[in-house]
Amino acid sequence: MNILVCLKQTFDTEEKIVIENGEISEDGVEFVINPYDEYAVEEAIKIKEEQGGEVTVLSVGPSRAESALRTALAMGADKAILVDDESLFGDEYTISKVLAAVAKRDSYDLILGGYMAVDDGSAQVGPRLAEELDIPHISTITGLEVNGDKVKVEKDVEGDTEIIEASMPVLLTAQQGLNEPRYPSLPGIMKAKKKPLERLTAGDIGINPDEIKAKTEVLDQFLPPKKEAGKILEGELDDQVKELVQLLRNEAKVI
Amino acid sequence: MNFELTQEQDMIRKMVREFAEAEIAPKAAERDRTGEFPQDVFHKMGELGLMGIPFPEEYGGSGGDTVSYAIAVEEVSRACGGTGLSYAAHISLGCSPFYYFGTEEQKKKYLIPLAQGKSMGAFGLTEPNAGSDAGGTQTTAVEDGDEWVLNGTKIFITNAAYAEVVVVTAVTDKSRGSRGISSFIVPTSSPGFKIGTIYDKLGLNASNTAEIIMEDVRIPKENILGKLNEGYKQFLITLDGGRISIAAMAVGIARAAYEASLQYAKERRQFGQSISKFQAIQFKLADMATHIELARNMTLKAAWLKDQGKPFKKEAAMAKLFASEMATRVCDQAVQIHGGYGYMKEYPVERHYRDIKLCEIGEGTSEVQRLVIAREIGAS
């Protein structure tokens, strides 16, 4: 089985976001594999270990994203592809076009990814990629069984579980709960540097960057307003209620 | 000059940090209270290849370097000092003698299971009358046919109660003084081998520290480690490497105390502002951060020298001396920053304050480190 996992390198979720001159500062920031993509990597490696096959991890991003791919290789993926050509960076529209162009170079039975990235949180790239490749997709899965050329997935729906079957090739996006990603082992880390990592540019995948320019534009970036200290009302209950109503009306202006 | 970690070293740091935060730190306070040995943790660390980082794959190791090993000790110790000590002793004292001095057969038989984390390594050197002064060694090994017969007592032996084999030093030729000491591989299941006292310590309660009593313990002739009468030389070499790991352990514990203090100082409010706004507290935190950074640099330098095959005795002693002494100060100031809360077990700095002291004692006291350094710089 040939499995492709698309992953994005994102800020460590514990990092503090700092905005400098309207841009998010990357100074001294730790980067990780987007946690939802990590579930996808783990699932792909599990399937490979159980049923054989090859796992390719793919990312579009700056050269620092190599360390995310190497981590996936250390976990057990077989090879990596990094599209680090800046002319191909853009929004969800652009990225899915680039991923599709890379995916089309080979034939994959199963394409996995996180259902969204924790940084921009659009949850669009997976479904868009499936559309570009003209294959079915199922998003936010929490369970997966692979039987021959069929997949049976579980997904959370409004507090219930939906079970869906599909034929491969298929694209699936991972939700929290799918698995518990492994730590890369020491031998895995040592082997990762010897595994192939291919770097691609627009020319390599036959794309004209001008034709896939971002459809959206970021106009401004700002941090949420600082949370003000809370107010604890004191005194008799009746007075507290009166004060609360008054505050809700005059200060918070919600009633 | 390049201060950057390699990609592998950086990945190892990240992995061990994540592992230690998720799997070791949550139960550190409980282990401190109960003294429970973290066997489950070491089992998982074995699966991840952490129990034999600096040894080649053919001997069950991961083929990593000393720098990676020092990084791992720092991260584990930051999560739990006791676990860090047992880990450092396992590799530096338990595994290393086999790797440096063992025959091919001994490496295969003993180092492989140790490096894979199947059992803990331990090194029986200290005796009631012999610590750094090896001349006081009273344990004896006498040849009897095709066996060695060992008698004696070893004290303060890390991991002893969880080891399947222990390397112990014993006098083989009394007339030769420290040049009449040899090392032996002793299975802990041997008749006459007993674990005596399990010590009740000031800190590092998750680590196991025990007394070893040997009464007419018979081991086969081939269980001598390396050459006859070279035990003294061997343990000096072993301790040189071990000092790097104690330095890394001190850096790890200091970091835990510093990080807890920085967070506390930002949250704790007095006189209408967080205490981190007061210069008195800021200076303490600045000193802590500075000392930790310097100690880590020296520790990694010693590790790097070792990896390059260059002399590192002086640097390892300097790293161990400076890191352990600065870390004791850092933990002391961490309690001070926490005030009354710092004296309470509810806050982790109380544990760090007790845990750190060992780093100034184990694998050569600060005084012995100064002697080593003085000798290395030609002052003695």
XYZ file of C-alpha atoms in Angstrom:
635
model
C 0.000 0.000 0.000
C 1.249 3.413 -0.938
C 0.373 6.022 1.681
C 0.868 9.771 1.456
C 0.691 11.927 4.559
C 0.450 15.689 4.168
C 1.761 17.596 7.131
C 2.404 21.166 8.147
C 4.982 22.462 10.558
C 3.320 24.737 13.099
C 4.187 26.609 16.270
C 4.409 24.450 19.345
C 0.982 24.871 20.921
C 2.616 26.136 24.116
C 4.428 28.991 22.366
C 3.411 32.538 23.107
C 2.378 34.429 19.976
C 4.203 37.720 19.482
C 3.247 40.144 16.720
C 5.925 42.492 15.452
C 5.171 45.033 12.715
C 1.980 43.206 11.839
C 3.775 39.860 11.404
C 3.887 36.896 13.755
C 7.428 36.694 15.091
C 9.202 33.363 14.737
C 12.168 34.334 16.933
C 13.154 31.539 19.283
C 9.952 29.651 18.574
C 9.812 25.849 18.799
C 8.139 24.247 15.827
C 6.357 20.927 15.813
C 4.380 18.749 13.443
C 0.838 20.136 13.489
C -0.735 17.903 16.184
C -3.598 16.732 13.918
C -1.113 15.852 11.190
C 0.839 13.879 13.772
C -2.184 11.609 14.220
C -2.134 11.081 10.458
C 1.570 10.204 10.503
C 1.049 7.739 13.348
C -1.915 6.113 11.599
C 0.012 5.722 8.354
C 2.961 4.095 10.128
C 0.619 1.771 12.022
C -1.016 0.638 8.788
C 2.380 0.090 7.215
C 3.577 -1.943 10.185
C 0.462 -4.109 10.112
C -0.051 -4.501 6.381
C 3.144 -3.452 4.688
C 3.571 -0.613 2.244
C 5.370 2.665 2.041
C 4.718 5.945 3.798
C 5.682 9.233 2.149
C 5.381 12.454 4.121
C 4.852 15.678 2.227
C 5.000 19.292 3.295
C 4.844 22.682 1.636
C 6.737 25.226 3.651
C 10.032 26.961 4.412
C 13.234 24.959 4.775
C 12.812 24.810 8.562
C 9.904 22.421 7.859
C 12.552 19.810 7.156
C 12.775 19.117 10.885
C 9.059 18.237 10.992
C 9.552 15.843 8.085
C 12.647 14.344 9.740
C 10.604 13.778 12.882
C 8.016 11.899 10.821
C 10.843 9.872 9.259
C 12.182 9.166 12.754
C 8.729 7.940 13.781
C 8.853 5.472 10.896
C 7.861 7.116 7.599
C 9.984 5.972 4.651
C 10.585 9.082 2.603
C 9.838 12.760 2.604
C 9.099 15.487 0.106
C 9.468 19.163 0.912
C 8.220 21.842 -1.427
C 10.201 24.811 -0.119
C 9.850 27.050 -3.158
C 8.529 30.348 -1.807
C 6.751 31.161 -5.050
C 4.415 28.286 -4.235
C 3.390 29.485 -0.787
C -0.070 30.917 -0.438
C -3.456 30.185 1.021
C -5.476 26.962 1.177
C -6.262 27.237 -2.517
C -2.593 27.493 -3.463
C -1.361 24.816 -1.090
C -3.920 22.248 -2.198
C -2.975 22.872 -5.849
C 0.696 22.290 -5.003
C -0.028 19.187 -2.941
C -2.172 17.814 -5.781
C 0.623 18.363 -8.298
C 3.037 16.412 -6.082
C 0.495 13.683 -5.309
C -0.147 13.187 -9.024
C 3.493 12.300 -9.658
C 2.858 8.965 -7.998
C -0.219 6.919 -7.257
C -1.322 6.676 -3.648
C -3.939 4.318 -2.242
C -4.439 6.353 0.849
C -3.840 10.018 1.578
C -3.921 11.142 5.184
C -3.656 14.502 6.874
C -4.822 16.324 9.965
C -8.316 17.765 9.679
C -6.895 21.226 10.300
C -3.722 23.053 11.187
C -3.573 24.579 14.645
C -2.199 27.850 13.292
C -4.674 29.067 10.696
C -7.340 26.496 11.512
C -9.118 26.602 8.148
C -9.684 22.822 7.824
C -9.804 23.270 4.047
C -6.649 21.748 2.626
C -7.649 18.086 2.997
C -11.039 18.337 1.269
C -9.614 20.685 -1.385
C -6.836 18.237 -2.179
C -9.351 15.385 -2.538
C -11.331 17.537 -4.967
C -8.206 18.336 -6.987
C -7.414 14.630 -7.202
C -11.030 13.713 -7.827
C -11.111 11.143 -5.047
C -13.536 10.796 -2.115
C -12.676 12.175 1.279
C -13.872 11.665 4.826
C -12.913 14.242 7.414
C -12.321 14.232 11.197
C -11.953 10.491 11.600
C -11.400 8.925 15.012
C -11.012 5.302 13.916
C -9.726 3.505 10.837
C -9.676 -0.054 9.567
C -8.105 -0.980 6.265
C -9.314 -4.160 4.550
C -8.022 -4.897 1.074
C -8.983 -1.851 -0.965
C -11.660 -0.750 1.483
C -11.492 1.542 4.456
C -13.943 1.643 7.315
C -13.754 4.795 9.357
C -15.354 6.121 12.485
C -16.113 9.753 12.940
C -17.684 11.784 15.681
C -20.999 13.352 14.799
C -22.764 15.422 17.398
C -21.890 13.134 20.289
C -22.540 10.002 18.260
C -20.310 7.900 16.053
C -20.809 7.548 12.331
C -19.269 4.578 10.539
C -18.454 5.039 6.868
C -16.980 2.673 4.318
C -15.158 3.793 1.231
C -12.950 2.352 -1.476
C -9.417 3.441 -2.019
C -8.004 5.696 -3.254
C -9.420 7.912 -0.565
C -8.348 10.910 1.465
C -8.954 10.905 5.212
C -8.344 13.651 7.742
C -7.565 12.894 11.361
C -9.322 14.154 14.450
C -8.002 13.938 17.999
C -8.669 10.472 19.400
C -7.610 8.587 16.270
C -4.501 7.295 18.035
C -1.732 8.196 20.442
C 1.288 9.260 18.348
C 4.504 7.488 19.306
C 7.693 9.208 20.361
C 10.395 8.840 17.722
C 12.886 6.338 19.122
C 16.618 6.972 19.307
C 17.386 4.406 16.583
C 14.562 5.972 14.555
C 16.137 9.413 14.929
C 19.547 8.077 13.919
C 18.069 6.381 10.849
C 16.000 9.394 9.822
C 18.988 11.312 8.497
C 19.723 8.531 6.021
C 16.192 8.389 4.648
C 15.515 10.237 1.394
C 14.174 13.788 1.550
C 13.385 15.311 -1.809
C 13.129 19.075 -2.273
C 10.905 20.335 -5.054
C 10.408 23.642 -6.812
C 7.676 24.947 -9.100
C 9.652 23.736 -12.107
C 9.968 20.220 -10.722
C 6.222 19.778 -10.470
C 5.364 21.723 -13.615
C 3.415 24.510 -11.981
C 3.293 28.133 -12.976
C 3.089 29.990 -9.640
C 1.173 32.871 -11.244
C -1.717 30.547 -12.014
C -2.246 29.414 -8.455
C -1.868 32.686 -6.606
C -3.669 32.961 -3.293
C -7.346 33.856 -3.492
C -7.284 35.499 -0.106
C -5.271 38.283 1.405
C -4.334 38.866 5.032
C -5.164 42.485 5.804
C -4.274 42.641 9.457
C -3.168 40.410 12.321
C -3.725 41.239 15.953
C -3.874 39.520 19.306
C -7.163 39.143 21.142
C -7.748 41.946 23.651
C -6.199 41.366 27.041
C -8.593 39.798 29.471
C -9.600 42.312 32.123
C -9.596 41.275 35.744
C -12.939 39.815 36.791
C -15.248 41.499 39.220
C -16.615 39.736 42.295
C -19.857 41.162 43.593
C -20.276 41.323 47.332
C -23.000 42.062 49.810
C -26.547 40.756 50.217
C -27.805 38.497 47.465
C -30.593 40.917 46.485
C -28.102 43.766 46.147
C -25.731 41.574 44.179
C -28.478 40.700 41.689
C -29.420 44.346 41.326
C -25.810 45.327 40.759
C -25.319 42.519 38.275
C -28.322 43.575 36.202
C -27.148 47.151 36.289
C -23.624 46.164 35.195
C -24.890 43.946 32.426
C -27.006 46.814 31.163
C -24.661 49.763 31.550
C -21.142 48.339 31.487
C -21.251 45.150 29.456
C -24.208 46.507 27.452
C -25.539 43.032 26.773
C -29.091 43.608 27.979
C 33.046 27.243 16.511
C 29.465 26.107 16.298
C 27.095 26.173 19.236
C 24.183 24.614 17.393
C 23.018 21.119 18.089
C 22.929 18.789 15.107
C 19.524 17.926 13.728
C 19.652 14.532 15.494
C 20.709 16.036 18.816
C 17.901 18.555 18.541
C 15.354 15.844 17.757
C 16.592 13.787 20.702
C 16.243 16.826 22.976
C 12.699 17.422 21.787
C 11.719 13.782 22.099
C 13.182 13.325 25.579
C 11.629 16.587 26.763
C 8.186 15.574 25.537
C 8.585 12.099 26.959
C 9.842 13.387 30.309
C 7.085 15.978 30.622
C 4.374 13.446 29.808
C 5.678 10.252 31.375
C 8.093 11.188 34.159
C 7.190 14.589 35.624
C 3.556 13.897 36.583
C 4.521 11.350 39.251
C 7.786 12.950 40.429
C 6.306 14.332 43.658
C 4.601 11.031 44.432
C 7.801 9.047 43.870
C 9.632 11.481 46.125
C 7.088 10.715 48.844
C 6.851 6.942 48.410
C 10.325 6.144 47.120
C 8.787 4.040 44.377
C 11.369 3.102 41.765
C 10.162 4.106 38.269
C 10.619 0.725 36.600
C 7.773 1.399 34.161
C 9.523 4.596 33.077
C 12.825 2.813 32.469
C 11.015 0.117 30.546
C 9.569 2.758 28.202
C 12.919 4.507 27.987
C 14.443 1.192 26.944
C 11.912 0.861 24.141
C 12.807 4.338 22.926
C 16.508 3.471 22.873
C 17.348 5.880 25.700
C 18.956 3.339 28.020
C 21.963 2.850 25.773
C 22.307 6.167 23.915
C 26.109 6.382 23.634
C 26.835 2.771 22.700
C 26.947 1.267 19.209
C 23.945 -0.650 17.904
C 25.887 -3.922 17.869
C 25.987 -3.718 21.679
C 22.319 -2.887 22.055
C 22.850 0.878 22.072
C 21.491 3.614 19.838
C 24.752 4.802 18.306
C 24.308 8.290 19.725
C 26.994 10.551 21.120
C 27.854 11.857 24.569
C 26.276 15.227 23.768
C 22.930 13.515 23.094
C 23.312 11.505 26.269
C 24.010 14.659 28.329
C 20.962 16.327 26.806
C 18.830 13.324 27.738
C 20.098 13.304 31.328
C 19.313 17.016 31.629
C 15.765 16.569 30.357
C 15.035 13.511 32.506
C 16.487 15.187 35.615
C 14.441 18.311 34.970
C 11.338 16.134 35.204
C 12.499 14.047 38.176
C 15.894 14.215 39.866
C 15.750 10.679 41.237
C 14.899 9.209 37.859
C 17.709 11.302 36.383
C 20.237 9.938 38.865
C 19.269 6.317 38.256
C 19.392 6.929 34.527
C 22.802 8.604 34.636
C 24.221 5.905 36.922
C 22.800 3.184 34.683
C 24.643 4.434 31.608
C 27.768 6.078 33.013
C 28.519 3.638 35.808
C 26.521 0.523 34.926
C 27.013 0.204 31.169
C 30.244 2.107 30.467
C 32.694 -0.238 32.227
C 31.518 -3.103 29.996
C 31.865 -0.955 26.914
C 35.314 0.407 27.769
C 36.945 -2.613 29.378
C 34.886 -5.688 28.581
C 35.916 -8.437 26.198
C 33.820 -8.890 23.077
C 32.050 -11.755 24.794
C 31.342 -9.730 27.943
C 29.960 -6.854 25.892
C 27.606 -9.208 24.082
C 26.514 -10.965 27.234
C 26.162 -8.024 29.629
C 26.129 -4.732 27.758
C 23.421 -5.652 25.252
C 20.625 -6.325 27.793
C 21.695 -3.287 29.838
C 21.769 -0.930 26.870
C 18.379 -2.225 25.786
C 17.031 -1.336 29.211
C 16.173 -4.896 30.200
C 17.836 -4.401 33.566
C 19.508 -1.600 35.456
C 23.250 -1.150 35.599
C 25.109 -0.566 38.845
C 28.705 -0.024 39.856
C 29.982 -1.148 43.238
C 32.881 1.079 44.172
C 32.237 2.910 47.439
C 32.899 1.156 50.730
C 32.611 2.262 54.349
C 36.322 3.123 54.313
C 36.877 3.785 50.640
C 35.285 6.450 48.534
C 37.547 8.480 46.334
C 40.413 6.995 48.345
C 40.564 3.648 46.624
C 43.454 2.596 48.848
C 40.960 1.903 51.594
C 39.186 -0.784 49.591
C 38.582 -3.807 51.819
C 36.542 -6.044 49.557
C 38.753 -8.919 48.483
C 38.778 -11.303 45.553
C 40.748 -14.511 45.959
C 41.411 -17.065 43.264
C 40.202 -20.545 44.040
C 40.595 -23.023 41.210
C 38.695 -21.625 38.245
C 36.671 -19.229 40.371
C 37.038 -15.930 42.178
C 35.741 -15.718 45.721
C 34.580 -12.252 46.776
C 34.036 -10.934 50.277
C 33.173 -7.426 51.362
C 30.590 -4.676 51.642
C 29.771 -1.877 49.228
C 27.701 1.117 50.250
C 25.611 3.827 48.545
C 25.278 1.793 45.344
C 22.795 3.363 42.925
C 20.361 0.906 41.263
C 21.841 -2.071 43.147
C 18.501 -3.585 44.130
C 17.285 -3.457 40.507
C 20.417 -4.789 38.823
C 21.000 -8.287 37.493
C 24.752 -7.815 37.393
C 26.935 -5.389 39.293
C 30.515 -4.486 38.528
C 32.422 -4.355 41.814
C 35.993 -3.475 42.671
C 38.005 -5.708 44.961
C 41.564 -6.045 46.180
C 43.436 -8.703 44.248
C 46.954 -7.802 45.391
C 47.158 -6.003 48.720
C 50.884 -5.294 48.368
C 50.286 -3.123 45.310
C 47.867 -0.652 46.934
C 45.577 1.039 44.407
C 47.401 -0.877 41.655
C 46.223 -4.109 43.225
C 42.513 -3.556 42.639
C 40.496 -5.350 39.946
C 36.916 -5.155 38.685
C 34.572 -8.125 38.662
C 31.240 -8.868 37.049
C 28.990 -10.222 39.763
C 25.509 -11.588 39.031
C 23.233 -10.399 41.820
C 21.656 -13.872 41.921
C 24.955 -15.420 43.085
C 24.770 -17.310 46.395
C 26.219 -15.102 49.127
C 25.285 -11.873 47.325
C 22.858 -9.833 49.387
C 21.259 -6.426 49.162
C 21.549 -4.925 52.623
C 20.207 -1.566 53.692
C 18.074 0.403 51.276
C 19.105 3.908 52.251
C 16.690 6.543 53.462
C 18.022 9.641 51.709
C 17.646 13.409 51.914
C 16.297 13.482 48.356
C 16.370 11.719 45.001
C 13.961 9.236 46.520
C 12.915 7.750 43.186
C 16.417 6.405 42.721
C 17.425 3.214 44.437
C 20.489 3.352 46.662
C 21.482 0.183 48.444
C 24.158 -1.625 50.330
C 25.743 -4.724 48.808
C 27.016 -7.499 51.037
C 29.146 -10.265 49.556
C 29.938 -13.342 51.597
C 31.983 -15.977 49.785
C 30.422 -15.026 46.462
C 31.845 -17.352 43.815
C 32.031 -16.190 40.240
C 33.703 -17.847 37.260
C 37.253 -16.856 36.432
C 36.251 -15.139 33.200
C 34.120 -12.669 35.179
C 37.081 -10.413 35.773
C 36.464 -7.176 33.843
C 39.398 -6.242 31.659
C 42.862 -6.948 33.061
C 43.934 -8.015 36.521
C 44.917 -5.162 38.856
C 43.600 -2.452 36.537
C 40.429 -1.741 38.509
C 41.661 1.599 39.851
C 42.579 2.905 36.418
C 39.247 1.657 35.094
C 37.106 3.422 37.634
C 38.977 6.690 37.238
C 38.135 6.549 33.522
C 34.547 5.546 34.303
C 34.129 8.420 36.752
C 35.521 10.966 34.256
C 32.618 10.120 31.942
C 30.185 9.930 34.838
C 30.981 13.481 35.869
C 29.573 14.804 32.627
C 26.278 13.143 33.436
C 26.169 14.478 37.005
C 26.823 17.957 35.596
C 23.940 17.450 33.167
C 21.752 16.205 35.989
C 22.552 19.317 38.040
C 21.675 21.533 35.071
C 18.370 19.681 34.703
C 17.354 20.047 38.347
C 18.466 23.696 38.383
C 16.383 24.351 35.310
C 13.320 22.844 36.938
C 13.823 25.047 40.019
C 14.463 28.142 37.912
C 11.460 27.587 35.654
C 9.187 27.057 38.651
C 10.562 30.251 40.219
C 10.148 32.341 37.099
C 6.543 31.258 36.779
C 5.858 31.747 40.468
C 7.445 35.199 40.476
C 5.181 36.293 37.646
C 2.063 34.997 39.354
C 2.721 35.874 42.972
C 1.475 39.364 43.802
C 2.652 41.455 46.713
C 2.307 45.202 47.286
C -0.001 45.412 44.297
C 2.225 43.837 41.672
C 3.760 40.550 40.706
C 6.999 39.991 42.610
C 8.879 39.559 39.308
C 8.567 43.363 39.000
C 10.879 43.756 41.987
C 14.516 44.090 41.125
C 15.557 41.896 44.051
C 13.654 39.002 42.485
C 14.680 39.895 38.940
C 18.353 39.752 39.885
C 17.935 36.342 41.445
C 16.240 35.059 38.298
C 18.864 36.667 36.053
C 21.646 35.006 38.049
C 19.902 31.657 37.876
C 19.436 31.851 34.121
C 23.047 32.918 33.631
C 24.534 30.177 35.767
C 22.403 27.492 34.182
C 23.430 28.623 30.713
C 27.124 28.655 31.647
C 26.967 25.256 33.314
C 25.185 23.740 30.336
C 27.765 25.149 27.944
C 30.593 23.656 29.983
C 28.813 20.323 30.294
C 28.224 20.108 26.571
C 31.798 21.157 25.912
C 33.109 18.305 28.058
C 30.716 15.927 26.274
C 31.833 17.246 22.914
C 35.508 16.780 23.790
C 34.758 13.194 24.776
C 32.970 12.636 21.462
C 35.957 14.059 19.590
C 38.254 11.624 21.356
C 40.102 14.520 23.003
C 41.140 14.738 26.660
C 38.179 15.832 28.783
C 39.157 14.990 32.360
C 39.683 18.589 33.435
C 36.624 19.894 31.606
C 34.382 17.140 33.001
C 35.572 17.945 36.541
C 35.033 21.676 35.935
C 31.569 21.082 34.517
C 30.600 18.832 37.421
C 32.026 21.216 40.018
C 30.484 24.354 38.587
C 27.135 22.806 37.615
C 26.547 21.148 40.978
C 27.539 24.191 43.015
C 25.566 26.632 40.897
C 22.572 24.281 40.971
C 22.625 24.114 44.761
C 22.571 27.932 44.802
C 19.803 28.037 42.211
C 17.633 25.644 44.219
C 18.350 27.609 47.388
C 17.286 30.846 45.717
C 14.280 29.116 44.194
C 13.015 28.313 47.686
C 13.803 31.907 48.700
C 11.766 33.342 45.823
C 8.847 31.113 46.799
C 9.106 32.336 50.403
C 7.033 30.294 52.849
C 5.474 28.338 50.009
C 8.922 27.217 48.904
C 9.377 25.470 52.235
C 6.213 23.439 51.658
C 6.114 20.089 49.894
C 3.199 21.398 47.887
C 5.685 23.290 45.710
C 8.288 21.408 43.650
C 11.236 23.606 44.666
C 11.203 22.020 48.113
C 12.037 18.715 46.400
C 14.633 20.267 44.106
C 16.355 21.821 47.120
C 16.764 18.367 48.697
C 17.509 16.559 45.444
C 20.317 18.788 44.227
C 22.735 18.368 47.121
C 23.823 14.921 45.943
C 25.308 16.433 42.795
C 28.002 18.077 44.928
C 28.815 14.696 46.484
C 28.250 11.787 44.105
C 30.969 10.675 41.681
C 33.532 12.737 43.540
C 32.764 15.583 45.950
C 33.380 19.190 44.975
C 36.608 18.944 46.951
C 37.757 15.996 44.874
C 36.813 17.846 41.671
C 39.027 20.731 42.772
C 41.861 18.277 43.426
C 41.436 16.805 39.944
C 41.388 20.260 38.368
C 44.375 21.423 40.434
C 46.328 18.388 39.281
C 45.306 18.964 35.655
C 46.428 22.597 35.678
C 49.735 21.628 37.264
C 49.120 23.290 40.613
C 49.876 20.247 42.701
